[in-house]
Tab-separated table of C-alpha atoms in Angstrom:
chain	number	residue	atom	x	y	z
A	1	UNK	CA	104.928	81.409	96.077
A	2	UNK	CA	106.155	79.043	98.501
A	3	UNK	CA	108.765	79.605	100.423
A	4	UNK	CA	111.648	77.241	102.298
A	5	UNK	CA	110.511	74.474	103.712
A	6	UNK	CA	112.181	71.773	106.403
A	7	UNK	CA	111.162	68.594	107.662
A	8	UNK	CA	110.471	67.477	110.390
A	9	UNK	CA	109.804	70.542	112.560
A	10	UNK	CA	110.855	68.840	115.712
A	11	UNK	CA	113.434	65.599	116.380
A	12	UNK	CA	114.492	64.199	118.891
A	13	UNK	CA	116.711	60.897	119.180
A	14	UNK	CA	119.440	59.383	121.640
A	15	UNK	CA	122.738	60.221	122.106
A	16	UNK	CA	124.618	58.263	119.489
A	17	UNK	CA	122.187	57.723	116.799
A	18	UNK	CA	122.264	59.503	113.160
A	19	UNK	CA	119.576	62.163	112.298
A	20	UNK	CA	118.674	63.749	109.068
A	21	UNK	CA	117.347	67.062	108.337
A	22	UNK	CA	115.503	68.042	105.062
A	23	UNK	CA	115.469	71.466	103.604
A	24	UNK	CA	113.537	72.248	100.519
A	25	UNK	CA	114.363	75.943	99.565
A	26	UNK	CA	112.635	78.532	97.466
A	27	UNK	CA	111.899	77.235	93.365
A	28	UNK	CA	114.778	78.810	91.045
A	29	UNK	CA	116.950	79.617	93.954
A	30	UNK	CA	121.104	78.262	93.262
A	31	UNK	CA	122.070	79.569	96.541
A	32	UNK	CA	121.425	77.428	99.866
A	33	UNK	CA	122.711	77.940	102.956
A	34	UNK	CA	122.687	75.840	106.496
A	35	UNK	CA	122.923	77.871	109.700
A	36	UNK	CA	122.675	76.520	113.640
A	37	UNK	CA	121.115	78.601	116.315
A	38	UNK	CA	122.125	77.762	120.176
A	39	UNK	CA	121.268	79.235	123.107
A	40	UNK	CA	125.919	79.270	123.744
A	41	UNK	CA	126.383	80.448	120.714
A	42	UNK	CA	123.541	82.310	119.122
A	43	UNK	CA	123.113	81.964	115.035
A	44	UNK	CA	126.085	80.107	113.395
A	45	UNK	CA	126.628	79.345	109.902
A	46	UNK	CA	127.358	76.123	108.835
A	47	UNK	CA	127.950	75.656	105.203
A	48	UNK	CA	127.110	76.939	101.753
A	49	UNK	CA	126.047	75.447	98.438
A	50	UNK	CA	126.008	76.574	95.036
A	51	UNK	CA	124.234	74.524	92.845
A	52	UNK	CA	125.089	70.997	93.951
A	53	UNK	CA	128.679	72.070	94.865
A	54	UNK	CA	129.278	73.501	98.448
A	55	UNK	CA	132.322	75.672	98.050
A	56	UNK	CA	132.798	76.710	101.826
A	57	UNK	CA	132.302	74.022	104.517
A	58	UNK	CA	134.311	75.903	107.264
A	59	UNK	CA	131.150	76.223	109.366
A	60	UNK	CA	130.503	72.562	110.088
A	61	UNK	CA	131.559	71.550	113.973
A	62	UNK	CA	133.239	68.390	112.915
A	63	UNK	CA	133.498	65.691	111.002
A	64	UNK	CA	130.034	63.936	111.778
A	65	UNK	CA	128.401	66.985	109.951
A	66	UNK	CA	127.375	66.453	106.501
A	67	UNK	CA	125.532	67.922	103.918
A	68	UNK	CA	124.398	67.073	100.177
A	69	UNK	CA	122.148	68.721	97.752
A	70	UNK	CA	120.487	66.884	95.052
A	71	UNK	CA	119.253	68.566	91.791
A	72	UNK	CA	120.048	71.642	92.673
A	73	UNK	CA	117.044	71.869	95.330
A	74	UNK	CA	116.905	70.046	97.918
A	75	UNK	CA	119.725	69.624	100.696
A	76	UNK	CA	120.160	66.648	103.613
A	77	UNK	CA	122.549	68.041	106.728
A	78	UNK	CA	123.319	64.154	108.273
A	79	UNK	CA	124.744	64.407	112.242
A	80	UNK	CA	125.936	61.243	112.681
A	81	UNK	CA	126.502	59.703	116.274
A	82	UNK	CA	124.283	62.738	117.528
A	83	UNK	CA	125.823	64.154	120.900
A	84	UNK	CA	123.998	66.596	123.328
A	85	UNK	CA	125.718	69.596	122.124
A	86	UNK	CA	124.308	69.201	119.045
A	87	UNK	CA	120.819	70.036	120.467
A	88	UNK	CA	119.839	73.054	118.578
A	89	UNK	CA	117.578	74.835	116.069
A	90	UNK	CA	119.175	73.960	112.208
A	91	UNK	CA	118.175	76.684	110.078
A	92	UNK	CA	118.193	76.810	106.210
A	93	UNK	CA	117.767	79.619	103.924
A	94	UNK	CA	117.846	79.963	100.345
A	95	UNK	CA	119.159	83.042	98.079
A	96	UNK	CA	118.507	83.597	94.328
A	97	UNK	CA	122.046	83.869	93.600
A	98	UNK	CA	124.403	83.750	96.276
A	99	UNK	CA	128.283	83.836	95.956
A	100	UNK	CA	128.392	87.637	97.249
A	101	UNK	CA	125.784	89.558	95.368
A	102	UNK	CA	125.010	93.352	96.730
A	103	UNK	CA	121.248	92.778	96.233
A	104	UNK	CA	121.473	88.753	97.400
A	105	UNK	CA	118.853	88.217	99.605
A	106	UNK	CA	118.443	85.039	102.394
A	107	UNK	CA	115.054	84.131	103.005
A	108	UNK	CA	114.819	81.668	105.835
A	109	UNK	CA	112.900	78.054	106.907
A	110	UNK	CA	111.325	77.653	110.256
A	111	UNK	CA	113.906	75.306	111.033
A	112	UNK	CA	114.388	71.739	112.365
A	113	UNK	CA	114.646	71.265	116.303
A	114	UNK	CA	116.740	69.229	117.876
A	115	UNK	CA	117.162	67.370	120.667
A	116	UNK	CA	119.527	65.258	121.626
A	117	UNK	CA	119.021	63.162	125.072
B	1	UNK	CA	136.340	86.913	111.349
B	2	UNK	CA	133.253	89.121	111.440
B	3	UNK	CA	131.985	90.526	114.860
B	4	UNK	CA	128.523	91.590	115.135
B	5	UNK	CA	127.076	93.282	118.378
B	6	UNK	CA	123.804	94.382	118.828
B	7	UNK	CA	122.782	97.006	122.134
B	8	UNK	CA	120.788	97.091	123.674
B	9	UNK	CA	119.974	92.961	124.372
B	10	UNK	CA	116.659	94.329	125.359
B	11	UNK	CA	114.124	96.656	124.915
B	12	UNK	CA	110.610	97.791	126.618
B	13	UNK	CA	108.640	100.657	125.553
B	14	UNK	CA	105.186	101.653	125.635
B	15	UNK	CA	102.852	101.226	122.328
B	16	UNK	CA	103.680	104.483	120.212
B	17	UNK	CA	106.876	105.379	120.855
B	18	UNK	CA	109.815	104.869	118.445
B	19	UNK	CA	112.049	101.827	118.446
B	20	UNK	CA	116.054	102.490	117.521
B	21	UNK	CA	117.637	99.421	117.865
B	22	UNK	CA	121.893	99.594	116.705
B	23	UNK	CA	124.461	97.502	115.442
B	24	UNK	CA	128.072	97.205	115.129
B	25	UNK	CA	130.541	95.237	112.844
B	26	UNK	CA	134.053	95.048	112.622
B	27	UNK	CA	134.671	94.042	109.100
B	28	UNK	CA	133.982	96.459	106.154
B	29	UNK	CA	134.325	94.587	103.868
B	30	UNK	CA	130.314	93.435	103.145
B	31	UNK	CA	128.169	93.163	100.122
B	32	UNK	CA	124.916	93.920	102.125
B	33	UNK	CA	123.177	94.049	105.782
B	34	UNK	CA	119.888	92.136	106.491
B	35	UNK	CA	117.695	93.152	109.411
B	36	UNK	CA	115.794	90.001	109.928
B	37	UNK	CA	112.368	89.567	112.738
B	38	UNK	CA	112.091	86.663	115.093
B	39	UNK	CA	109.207	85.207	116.847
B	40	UNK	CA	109.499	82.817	119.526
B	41	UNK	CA	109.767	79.487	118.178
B	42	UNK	CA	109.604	80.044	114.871
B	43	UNK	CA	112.428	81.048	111.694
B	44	UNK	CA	113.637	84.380	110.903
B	45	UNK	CA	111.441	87.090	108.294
B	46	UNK	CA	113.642	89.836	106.369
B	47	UNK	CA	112.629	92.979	107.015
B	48	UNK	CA	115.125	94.884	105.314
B	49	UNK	CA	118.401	94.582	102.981
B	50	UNK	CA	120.868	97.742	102.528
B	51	UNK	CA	123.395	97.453	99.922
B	52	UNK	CA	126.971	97.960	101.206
B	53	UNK	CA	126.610	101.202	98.838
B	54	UNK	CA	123.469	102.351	100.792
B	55	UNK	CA	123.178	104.947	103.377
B	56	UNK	CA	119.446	104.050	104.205
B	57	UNK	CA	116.895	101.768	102.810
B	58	UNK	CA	112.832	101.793	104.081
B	59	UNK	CA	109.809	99.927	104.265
B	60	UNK	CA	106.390	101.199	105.655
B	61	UNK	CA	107.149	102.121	109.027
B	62	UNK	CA	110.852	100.541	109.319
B	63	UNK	CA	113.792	102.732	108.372
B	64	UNK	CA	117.513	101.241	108.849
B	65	UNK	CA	120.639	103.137	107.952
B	66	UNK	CA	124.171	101.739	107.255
B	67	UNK	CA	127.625	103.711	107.834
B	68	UNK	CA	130.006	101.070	106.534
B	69	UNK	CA	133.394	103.142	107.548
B	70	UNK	CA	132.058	103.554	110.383
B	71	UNK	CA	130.775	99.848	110.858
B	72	UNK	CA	127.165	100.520	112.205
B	73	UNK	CA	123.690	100.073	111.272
B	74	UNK	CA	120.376	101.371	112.867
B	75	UNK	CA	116.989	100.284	112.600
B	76	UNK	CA	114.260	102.689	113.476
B	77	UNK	CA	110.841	101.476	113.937
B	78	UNK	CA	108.311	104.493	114.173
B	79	UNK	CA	105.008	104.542	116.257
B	80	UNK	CA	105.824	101.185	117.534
B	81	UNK	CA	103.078	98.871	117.855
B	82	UNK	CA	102.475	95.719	120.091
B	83	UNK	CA	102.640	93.384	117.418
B	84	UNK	CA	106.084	95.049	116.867
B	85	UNK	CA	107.332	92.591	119.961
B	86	UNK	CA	109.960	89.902	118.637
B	87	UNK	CA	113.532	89.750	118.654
B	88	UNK	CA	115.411	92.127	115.921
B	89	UNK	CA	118.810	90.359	114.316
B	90	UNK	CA	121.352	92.198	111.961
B	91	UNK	CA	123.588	90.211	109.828
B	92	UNK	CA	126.387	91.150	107.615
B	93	UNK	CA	126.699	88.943	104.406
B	94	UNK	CA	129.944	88.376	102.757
B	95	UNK	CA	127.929	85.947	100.881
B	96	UNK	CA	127.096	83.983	104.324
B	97	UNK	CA	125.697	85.881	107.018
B	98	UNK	CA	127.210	86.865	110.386
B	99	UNK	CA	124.520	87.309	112.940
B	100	UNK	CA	124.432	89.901	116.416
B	101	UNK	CA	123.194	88.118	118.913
B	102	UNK	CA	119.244	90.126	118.873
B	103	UNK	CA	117.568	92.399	120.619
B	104	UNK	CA	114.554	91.337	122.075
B	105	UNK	CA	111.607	94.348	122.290
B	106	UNK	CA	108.968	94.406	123.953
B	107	UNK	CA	106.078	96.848	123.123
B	108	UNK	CA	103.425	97.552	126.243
B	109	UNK	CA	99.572	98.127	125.280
C-alpha cells in the first residue's frame, strides 16, 4: 500500500514569511508524529497526534510552530515568520497505534526541505 | 530526558565483512527500539523493531540485540554488501522516538 507522503519535497521562502508543510500518513494509521532533522541538532521530535488531538507538544521550538490534523489523516505543521534556523528537513511518520505500544511501529515520509534565506 | 549515542560516527569496511554498529541509552524505561536506514537525501526505512521484552529480533541478513538493564543495542549486519552503504539510526520510543545521532558506513567493492 502506500505509504506517508509530504508535500512539497523542497521549499524555500524568505526570512519572515509563513510556510506550510503537508503530511499525508499511512491509511488506518491514529498515530502521527512530526520530527525535525538539522545538521546542530540531528533528529528532533516535534509533536504527537492521536487522532485529531495532539497530546504532547513539548517538541515544538516556539510559539510560531503549529500543527493541525484534519480527519484523522492528514496533518499541516505552519512556521510562521520563518527564520534561518528553521532551515531543516521536517519529517513525518505515522504509527498504527501510537500512545506507547511494545509492537508500535513508525514508518517515515521523505520529508519536506527547508530553506530559509 | 533520553540520551542516545551511537559509536562509532563512522564506518569503512571492505564488501564481505560483518558490520556491528552499537548503541547506548540512558533511560530504561522504553516500549521498543527501531533501527531505521538512511540514504542521502531521502527519509528514514525501518529495518528492525525489538520489543523492550526482546533480547534479539532478525531479518535476512540483519540481526540487532537489546540489553535494556544494561541500556545497549547492537546491530549486526553479516556479509556486508555495497549497497549496505547509508547511515544506520537507533531510536528508543517511549511512544515518540529519541534518535543517536547515525553511523554512517561505508562498504568498499
Amino acid at each position: 500500500g502506500a505509504g506517508v507522503s509530504q508535500s512539497p519535497s523542497n521549499k524555500v521562502t524568505e526570512k519572515g514569511k509563513d510556510v506550510e508543510l503537508r503530511c499525508d500518513p499511512i491509511s488506518g494509521h491514529t498515530a502521527l508524529y512530526w520530527y525535525r532533522q538539522s545538521l546542530g541538532q540531528g533528529l528532533e521530535f516535534l509533536i504527537y497526534f492521536q487522532g485529531n488531538s495532539a497530546p504532547d507538544k513539548s517538541g515544538l521550538p516556539s510559539d510560531r510552530f503549529s500543527a493541525e490534523r484534519t480527519g484523522g489523516s492528514v496533518s499541516t505543521l505552519t512556521i510562521q515568520r520563518t527564520q534561518q534556523e528553521d532551515s531543516a528537513v521536517y519529517l513525518c511518520a505515522s504509527s498504527l497505534e501510537g500512545g506507547g505500544r511494545y509492537t508500535d511501529t513508525q514508518y517515515f515520509g521523505p520529508g519536506t526541505r527547508l530553506t530559509v534565506l | 530526558k533520553q540520551e542516545v549515542t551511537q559509536i562509532p560516527a563512522a564506518l569503512s569496511v571492505p564488501e564481505g565483512e560483518n558490520l556491528v554498529l552499537n548503541c547506548s541509552f540512558t533511560d530504561s524505561a522504553i516500549y521498543n527500539l527501531q533501527w531505521f536506514r538512511q540514504d542521502p537525501g531521502k527519509g528514514l526505512t525501518s529495518l528492525l523493531l525489538i520489543q523492550s521484552s526482546q533480547r534479539e529480533q532478525t531479518s535476512g541478513r540483519l540481526n540487532a540485540s537489546l540489553d535494556k538493564s544494561s541500556g545497549r543495542s547492537t546491530l549486526y549486519i553479516a556479509a556486508s554488501q555495497p549497497g549496505d552503504s547509508a547511515t544506520y539510526l537507533c531510536a528508543t520510543n517511549d511512544y515518540k522516538l529519541s534518535f543517536g545521532a547515525g553511523t554512517t558506513v561505508t562498504v568498499r567493492a
